Amino acid sequence: MQNRKNNDILIAFLKNQGFVFQGSEIYGGLANSWDYGPLGAEMKNKLKNLWWDFFIKKNIHNVGLDSSIILNPNVWKTSGHIDNFNDPLIDCKNCKSRYRADKIIEEAFPEINVGGWTIQQQEKFILEKKIACQQCKKVDYTPIRQFQLMFKSYQGVIQDDSSIVYLRPETAQGIFINFKNTQRSLRKKLPFGIGQIGKSFRNEITPGNFIFRTREFEQMELEFFYDRNDETDWFSYWLLQIEHFLSVELKINKKNFKRRVHNKEELSHYSNKTIDIEYNYFHGIGELWGIASRTDFDLSRHQEASKQDLSYLDPITNKKSIPYVIEPSVGLERLLFAILTDAYCEETLEDKSTRIVLKLTKKIAPYYLAIMPLQKQQNEKAFDLYINLNREFDCIFDDTGNIGKRYRREDAIGTPYCITYDFDSDEDNCVTVRDRDTMKQERIKINDLVQYLKDNYK
Ligand code: GAP
């Protein structure tokens, strides 16, 4: 299934089924913007809750935060984003197509990694190797320009240089500038982490591949602070936590993701070690989750620029130091895309018909149950059952079309169980419970249903 065609099938499927819609569609859309329909919104919320639960609530070290999107612009000066958060932009003079210079080199020469090359080196290489425009096949480019990736705006009524603000390109800086507040107010001792979930914005030159790279997206980031003399290998600890979360909590097939170590040249300006977990998307392998060692880079710089003491006082040794940081960071939409890619199956049944089934883990599926009357006569009873079960579980009521079609519809949106109220239910107080993956059906007593469904929610 690893080809472009299947990506197109998956994307069309997700639009049709109400997971993802084209952004601003009735006005002809807005390039690379996507809205999440009822099923997509449900999944995003569940995913955020699972992340929060696993990385914040259930982890004994960590606490949560919700910082602003618009920060004092000095934050971005200090963090290095104003000076370093640029992409090299190049235009084809002939057909006006626009590219990231580093990307066209890497696409033409996959064995090459451009990280660390100067603009001049990239320009020279493109011309020497005659890397042609992907649209018109000419080699006639403008010089490379550095393109600032942060979205700029103005705060207040006067729009001049003094009122410039930026939409955050990562949530991490909101955590660093609240390090001291959080540590003090919760009396946290090292090691501890601060995590948050929120929107980030990047004016990407080459957004695309559906929801993989967009200009507006949500991040789930953890900044884990530890003493630099602590001998625990916190980098490995968090790497294993991420892999456990992917394979055990989200049940993503281990074969579909792998680690990639950044070489020196491609490390971000703040990092001395980074590993990406890459996922095998239908459009190709791409970064899903990054884990970076940020050392004391951010806190030291903020301390210097803000003239505030951001050090940690060790209550035992009475020594002050700036903690080191490990940062696991993932994009919510990229994670959702990986989950959907992993779950999408087309199965050929015994009668040679095809069934599309989303094999989503139960905690992530938009609905846990679909409740259906076999025929209209059972509508009222089935609806009462739906009202009752909906208090405990995420349910949908479906009474449209024949039962076979309804099963297919629920398979396609990943509903783990279909519960049918039929002719005999009034007599034997039982319903038929059908399993999405095995398609096996079982008669279960209505009185035992809640316990049965709770036992199987894993
Ligand atoms: N605070 C570190 C940081 O932001 P990053 O590698 O630039 O590091 C972290 O981003 C994660 O955010 C990525 O692994 C990816 O999942 C997600 N991400 C980054 N840019 C994105 C974009 N334009 N669209 C969607 N997700 C993006």
Short mmCIF file of N, CA and C in Angstrom, two decimals, residues 158-260:
data_model
loop_
_atom_site.label_atom_id
_atom_site.label_comp_id
_atom_site.label_asym_id
_atom_site.label_seq_id
_atom_site.Cartn_x
_atom_site.Cartn_y
_atom_site.Cartn_z
N ILE A 158 -1.67 51.04 17.10
CA ILE A 158 -0.62 51.63 16.26
C ILE A 158 0.22 50.52 15.64
N GLN A 159 0.28 50.54 14.29
CA GLN A 159 0.99 49.46 13.61
C GLN A 159 2.37 49.94 13.16
N ASP A 160 3.32 49.94 14.06
CA ASP A 160 4.69 50.25 13.66
C ASP A 160 5.64 49.22 14.27
N ASP A 161 6.96 49.44 14.08
CA ASP A 161 7.91 48.42 14.52
C ASP A 161 7.82 48.10 16.01
N SER A 162 7.38 49.12 16.78
CA SER A 162 7.34 48.91 18.24
C SER A 162 6.17 48.00 18.65
N SER A 163 5.21 47.79 17.74
CA SER A 163 4.06 46.95 18.14
C SER A 163 4.07 45.57 17.47
N ILE A 164 5.23 45.23 16.84
CA ILE A 164 5.30 43.91 16.17
C ILE A 164 5.25 42.79 17.20
N VAL A 165 4.40 41.81 16.94
CA VAL A 165 4.39 40.58 17.74
C VAL A 165 4.40 39.40 16.78
N TYR A 166 4.68 38.21 17.31
CA TYR A 166 4.74 36.99 16.48
C TYR A 166 3.79 35.94 17.05
N LEU A 167 3.21 35.16 16.16
CA LEU A 167 2.49 33.97 16.63
C LEU A 167 3.56 32.92 16.93
N ARG A 168 3.44 32.22 18.03
CA ARG A 168 4.52 31.31 18.43
C ARG A 168 4.74 30.19 17.40
N PRO A 169 6.00 29.89 17.07
CA PRO A 169 6.28 28.77 16.17
C PRO A 169 6.51 27.47 16.93
N GLU A 170 6.59 27.54 18.24
CA GLU A 170 6.67 26.33 19.08
C GLU A 170 6.09 26.72 20.44
N THR A 171 5.55 25.73 21.14
CA THR A 171 4.97 26.05 22.45
C THR A 171 6.07 26.09 23.53
N ALA A 172 7.24 25.54 23.19
CA ALA A 172 8.31 25.34 24.17
C ALA A 172 8.70 26.62 24.91
N GLN A 173 8.81 27.74 24.17
CA GLN A 173 9.30 28.96 24.83
C GLN A 173 8.37 29.44 25.94
N GLY A 174 7.05 29.19 25.77
CA GLY A 174 6.09 29.52 26.84
C GLY A 174 6.42 28.75 28.11
N ILE A 175 6.97 27.55 27.94
CA ILE A 175 7.35 26.74 29.11
C ILE A 175 8.63 27.30 29.75
N PHE A 176 9.64 27.62 28.92
CA PHE A 176 10.90 28.12 29.49
C PHE A 176 10.68 29.41 30.29
N ILE A 177 9.84 30.30 29.74
CA ILE A 177 9.70 31.57 30.46
C ILE A 177 8.83 31.42 31.72
N ASN A 178 8.16 30.27 31.85
CA ASN A 178 7.39 30.00 33.07
C ASN A 178 8.08 28.97 33.97
N PHE A 179 9.33 28.67 33.66
CA PHE A 179 10.05 27.64 34.44
C PHE A 179 10.07 28.01 35.93
N LYS A 180 10.49 29.24 36.21
CA LYS A 180 10.67 29.65 37.61
C LYS A 180 9.31 29.71 38.33
N ASN A 181 8.30 30.32 37.66
CA ASN A 181 6.95 30.37 38.26
C ASN A 181 6.46 28.99 38.63
N THR A 182 6.63 28.06 37.71
CA THR A 182 6.10 26.71 37.92
C THR A 182 6.88 26.00 39.03
N GLN A 183 8.19 26.09 38.95
CA GLN A 183 9.03 25.39 39.93
C GLN A 183 8.73 25.90 41.35
N ARG A 184 8.63 27.23 41.47
CA ARG A 184 8.40 27.82 42.80
C ARG A 184 7.01 27.51 43.32
N SER A 185 5.99 27.75 42.47
CA SER A 185 4.62 27.64 42.97
C SER A 185 4.27 26.20 43.33
N LEU A 186 4.87 25.24 42.62
CA LEU A 186 4.57 23.84 42.95
C LEU A 186 5.69 23.18 43.75
N ARG A 187 6.67 23.98 44.14
CA ARG A 187 7.81 23.48 44.93
C ARG A 187 8.41 22.24 44.30
N LYS A 188 8.58 22.27 42.97
CA LYS A 188 9.09 21.10 42.24
C LYS A 188 10.59 20.96 42.46
N LYS A 189 10.99 19.70 42.59
CA LYS A 189 12.42 19.42 42.72
C LYS A 189 12.88 18.73 41.44
N LEU A 190 14.12 19.00 41.04
CA LEU A 190 14.66 18.34 39.85
C LEU A 190 14.77 16.84 40.12
N PRO A 191 14.57 15.97 39.15
CA PRO A 191 14.14 16.30 37.81
C PRO A 191 12.61 16.44 37.74
N PHE A 192 12.15 17.34 36.89
CA PHE A 192 10.70 17.43 36.64
C PHE A 192 10.47 18.01 35.25
N GLY A 193 9.26 17.75 34.74
CA GLY A 193 8.93 18.23 33.40
C GLY A 193 7.71 19.12 33.42
N ILE A 194 7.64 20.01 32.42
CA ILE A 194 6.45 20.84 32.23
C ILE A 194 5.99 20.58 30.80
N GLY A 195 4.72 20.21 30.66
CA GLY A 195 4.21 19.91 29.32
C GLY A 195 3.06 20.83 28.96
N GLN A 196 2.87 21.03 27.67
CA GLN A 196 1.67 21.74 27.26
C GLN A 196 1.26 21.35 25.85
N ILE A 197 -0.03 21.59 25.60
CA ILE A 197 -0.61 21.31 24.27
C ILE A 197 -1.15 22.63 23.74
N GLY A 198 -0.82 22.96 22.50
CA GLY A 198 -1.40 24.19 21.97
C GLY A 198 -1.01 24.44 20.54
N LYS A 199 -1.67 25.45 19.96
CA LYS A 199 -1.43 25.79 18.56
C LYS A 199 -0.06 26.45 18.37
N SER A 200 0.58 26.10 17.26
CA SER A 200 1.79 26.79 16.82
C SER A 200 1.59 27.18 15.36
N PHE A 201 2.36 28.16 14.93
CA PHE A 201 2.17 28.69 13.57
C PHE A 201 3.52 28.86 12.89
N ARG A 202 3.62 28.40 11.66
CA ARG A 202 4.85 28.59 10.88
C ARG A 202 4.46 28.90 9.46
N ASN A 203 5.04 29.97 8.92
CA ASN A 203 4.71 30.34 7.54
C ASN A 203 5.54 29.48 6.59
N GLU A 204 5.24 28.18 6.59
CA GLU A 204 6.03 27.21 5.82
C GLU A 204 6.05 27.58 4.33
N ILE A 205 7.22 27.44 3.71
CA ILE A 205 7.33 27.71 2.27
C ILE A 205 6.67 26.59 1.47
N THR A 206 6.89 25.39 1.94
CA THR A 206 6.33 24.25 1.21
C THR A 206 5.46 23.39 2.12
N PRO A 207 4.27 23.93 2.47
CA PRO A 207 3.37 23.07 3.24
C PRO A 207 2.86 21.97 2.31
N GLY A 208 2.24 20.96 2.84
CA GLY A 208 1.67 19.96 1.93
C GLY A 208 1.64 18.57 2.51
N ASN A 209 1.33 17.62 1.60
CA ASN A 209 1.05 16.25 2.04
C ASN A 209 -0.07 16.24 3.06
N PHE A 210 -1.18 16.90 2.65
CA PHE A 210 -2.40 16.88 3.46
C PHE A 210 -2.12 17.53 4.81
N ILE A 211 -2.39 16.84 5.91
CA ILE A 211 -2.21 17.48 7.23
C ILE A 211 -0.81 17.27 7.79
N PHE A 212 0.12 16.77 6.97
CA PHE A 212 1.48 16.50 7.46
C PHE A 212 2.22 17.80 7.77
N ARG A 213 2.22 18.73 6.81
CA ARG A 213 2.90 20.01 7.05
C ARG A 213 1.94 21.14 6.72
N THR A 214 1.51 21.86 7.75
CA THR A 214 0.57 22.96 7.57
C THR A 214 1.15 24.20 8.25
N ARG A 215 0.48 25.33 8.05
CA ARG A 215 1.00 26.57 8.65
C ARG A 215 0.44 26.79 10.05
N GLU A 216 -0.66 26.13 10.34
CA GLU A 216 -1.27 26.20 11.67
C GLU A 216 -1.41 24.77 12.16
N PHE A 217 -0.86 24.46 13.30
CA PHE A 217 -0.94 23.08 13.79
C PHE A 217 -0.83 23.09 15.30
N GLU A 218 -1.11 21.94 15.89
CA GLU A 218 -1.02 21.87 17.35
C GLU A 218 0.18 21.02 17.75
N GLN A 219 0.85 21.46 18.80
CA GLN A 219 1.99 20.68 19.30
C GLN A 219 1.69 20.15 20.70
N MET A 220 2.27 19.01 21.01
CA MET A 220 2.21 18.46 22.37
C MET A 220 3.68 18.35 22.79
N GLU A 221 4.10 19.25 23.67
CA GLU A 221 5.53 19.34 23.99
C GLU A 221 5.77 19.17 25.48
N LEU A 222 6.88 18.54 25.78
CA LEU A 222 7.31 18.39 27.16
C LEU A 222 8.74 18.91 27.27
N GLU A 223 8.98 19.79 28.24
CA GLU A 223 10.36 20.20 28.54
C GLU A 223 10.69 19.56 29.88
N PHE A 224 11.67 18.67 29.86
CA PHE A 224 12.02 17.92 31.06
C PHE A 224 13.34 18.46 31.61
N PHE A 225 13.29 19.01 32.82
CA PHE A 225 14.45 19.69 33.42
C PHE A 225 15.17 18.74 34.38
N TYR A 226 16.50 18.68 34.28
CA TYR A 226 17.27 17.81 35.18
C TYR A 226 18.63 18.44 35.47
N ASP A 227 19.21 17.95 36.55
CA ASP A 227 20.54 18.47 36.92
C ASP A 227 21.59 17.88 35.98
N ARG A 228 22.50 18.71 35.50
CA ARG A 228 23.47 18.22 34.51
C ARG A 228 24.38 17.13 35.08
N ASN A 229 24.47 17.04 36.42
CA ASN A 229 25.29 15.97 37.02
C ASN A 229 24.51 14.69 37.30
N ASP A 230 23.21 14.75 37.02
CA ASP A 230 22.37 13.56 37.19
C ASP A 230 22.81 12.50 36.18
N GLU A 231 23.13 11.30 36.68
CA GLU A 231 23.69 10.30 35.77
C GLU A 231 22.64 9.48 35.03
N THR A 232 21.38 9.70 35.38
CA THR A 232 20.32 8.97 34.66
C THR A 232 20.32 9.40 33.19
N ASP A 233 20.11 8.41 32.30
CA ASP A 233 20.06 8.74 30.88
C ASP A 233 18.62 9.14 30.53
N TRP A 234 18.30 10.43 30.81
CA TRP A 234 16.92 10.87 30.61
C TRP A 234 16.53 10.89 29.13
N PHE A 235 17.50 11.09 28.27
CA PHE A 235 17.21 11.08 26.83
C PHE A 235 16.63 9.72 26.43
N SER A 236 17.32 8.64 26.86
CA SER A 236 16.85 7.28 26.52
C SER A 236 15.51 7.00 27.19
N TYR A 237 15.37 7.49 28.43
CA TYR A 237 14.11 7.26 29.15
C TYR A 237 12.94 7.81 28.34
N TRP A 238 13.08 9.07 27.86
CA TRP A 238 11.95 9.68 27.14
C TRP A 238 11.76 9.08 25.75
N LEU A 239 12.84 8.65 25.15
CA LEU A 239 12.74 7.98 23.84
C LEU A 239 11.91 6.70 23.98
N LEU A 240 12.20 5.95 25.05
CA LEU A 240 11.46 4.70 25.27
C LEU A 240 9.99 4.98 25.63
N GLN A 241 9.77 6.06 26.37
CA GLN A 241 8.39 6.43 26.71
C GLN A 241 7.59 6.75 25.44
N ILE A 242 8.23 7.47 24.51
CA ILE A 242 7.55 7.81 23.26
C ILE A 242 7.21 6.53 22.49
N GLU A 243 8.19 5.65 22.39
CA GLU A 243 7.97 4.42 21.61
C GLU A 243 6.89 3.54 22.26
N HIS A 244 6.88 3.55 23.58
CA HIS A 244 5.84 2.80 24.29
C HIS A 244 4.46 3.42 24.00
N PHE A 245 4.40 4.74 24.07
CA PHE A 245 3.13 5.44 23.82
C PHE A 245 2.61 5.10 22.41
N LEU A 246 3.52 5.12 21.44
CA LEU A 246 3.11 4.84 20.06
C LEU A 246 2.64 3.40 19.88
N SER A 247 3.43 2.46 20.41
CA SER A 247 3.14 1.06 20.08
C SER A 247 2.15 0.42 21.06
N VAL A 248 2.14 0.84 22.31
CA VAL A 248 1.25 0.19 23.28
C VAL A 248 -0.04 0.99 23.48
N GLU A 249 0.09 2.28 23.73
CA GLU A 249 -1.12 3.09 23.98
C GLU A 249 -1.90 3.30 22.69
N LEU A 250 -1.20 3.63 21.62
CA LEU A 250 -1.90 3.93 20.35
C LEU A 250 -1.94 2.73 19.41
N LYS A 251 -1.22 1.68 19.76
CA LYS A 251 -1.18 0.44 18.96
C LYS A 251 -0.78 0.69 17.51
N ILE A 252 0.16 1.61 17.30
CA ILE A 252 0.71 1.81 15.95
C ILE A 252 1.72 0.68 15.71
N ASN A 253 1.64 0.10 14.53
CA ASN A 253 2.52 -1.02 14.18
C ASN A 253 3.99 -0.60 14.26
N LYS A 254 4.76 -1.34 15.09
CA LYS A 254 6.17 -0.99 15.30
C LYS A 254 6.97 -0.97 14.00
N LYS A 255 6.51 -1.78 13.04
CA LYS A 255 7.24 -1.85 11.77
C LYS A 255 7.16 -0.53 11.01
N ASN A 256 6.16 0.29 11.35
CA ASN A 256 5.94 1.50 10.56
C ASN A 256 6.63 2.75 11.10
N PHE A 257 7.37 2.61 12.22
CA PHE A 257 8.14 3.79 12.65
C PHE A 257 9.54 3.37 13.08
N LYS A 258 10.46 4.32 12.96
CA LYS A 258 11.85 4.01 13.34
C LYS A 258 12.57 5.28 13.77
N ARG A 259 13.70 5.06 14.46
CA ARG A 259 14.50 6.22 14.93
C ARG A 259 15.42 6.72 13.84
N ARG A 260 15.66 8.02 13.82
CA ARG A 260 16.72 8.57 12.95
C ARG A 260 17.51 9.61 13.74
#
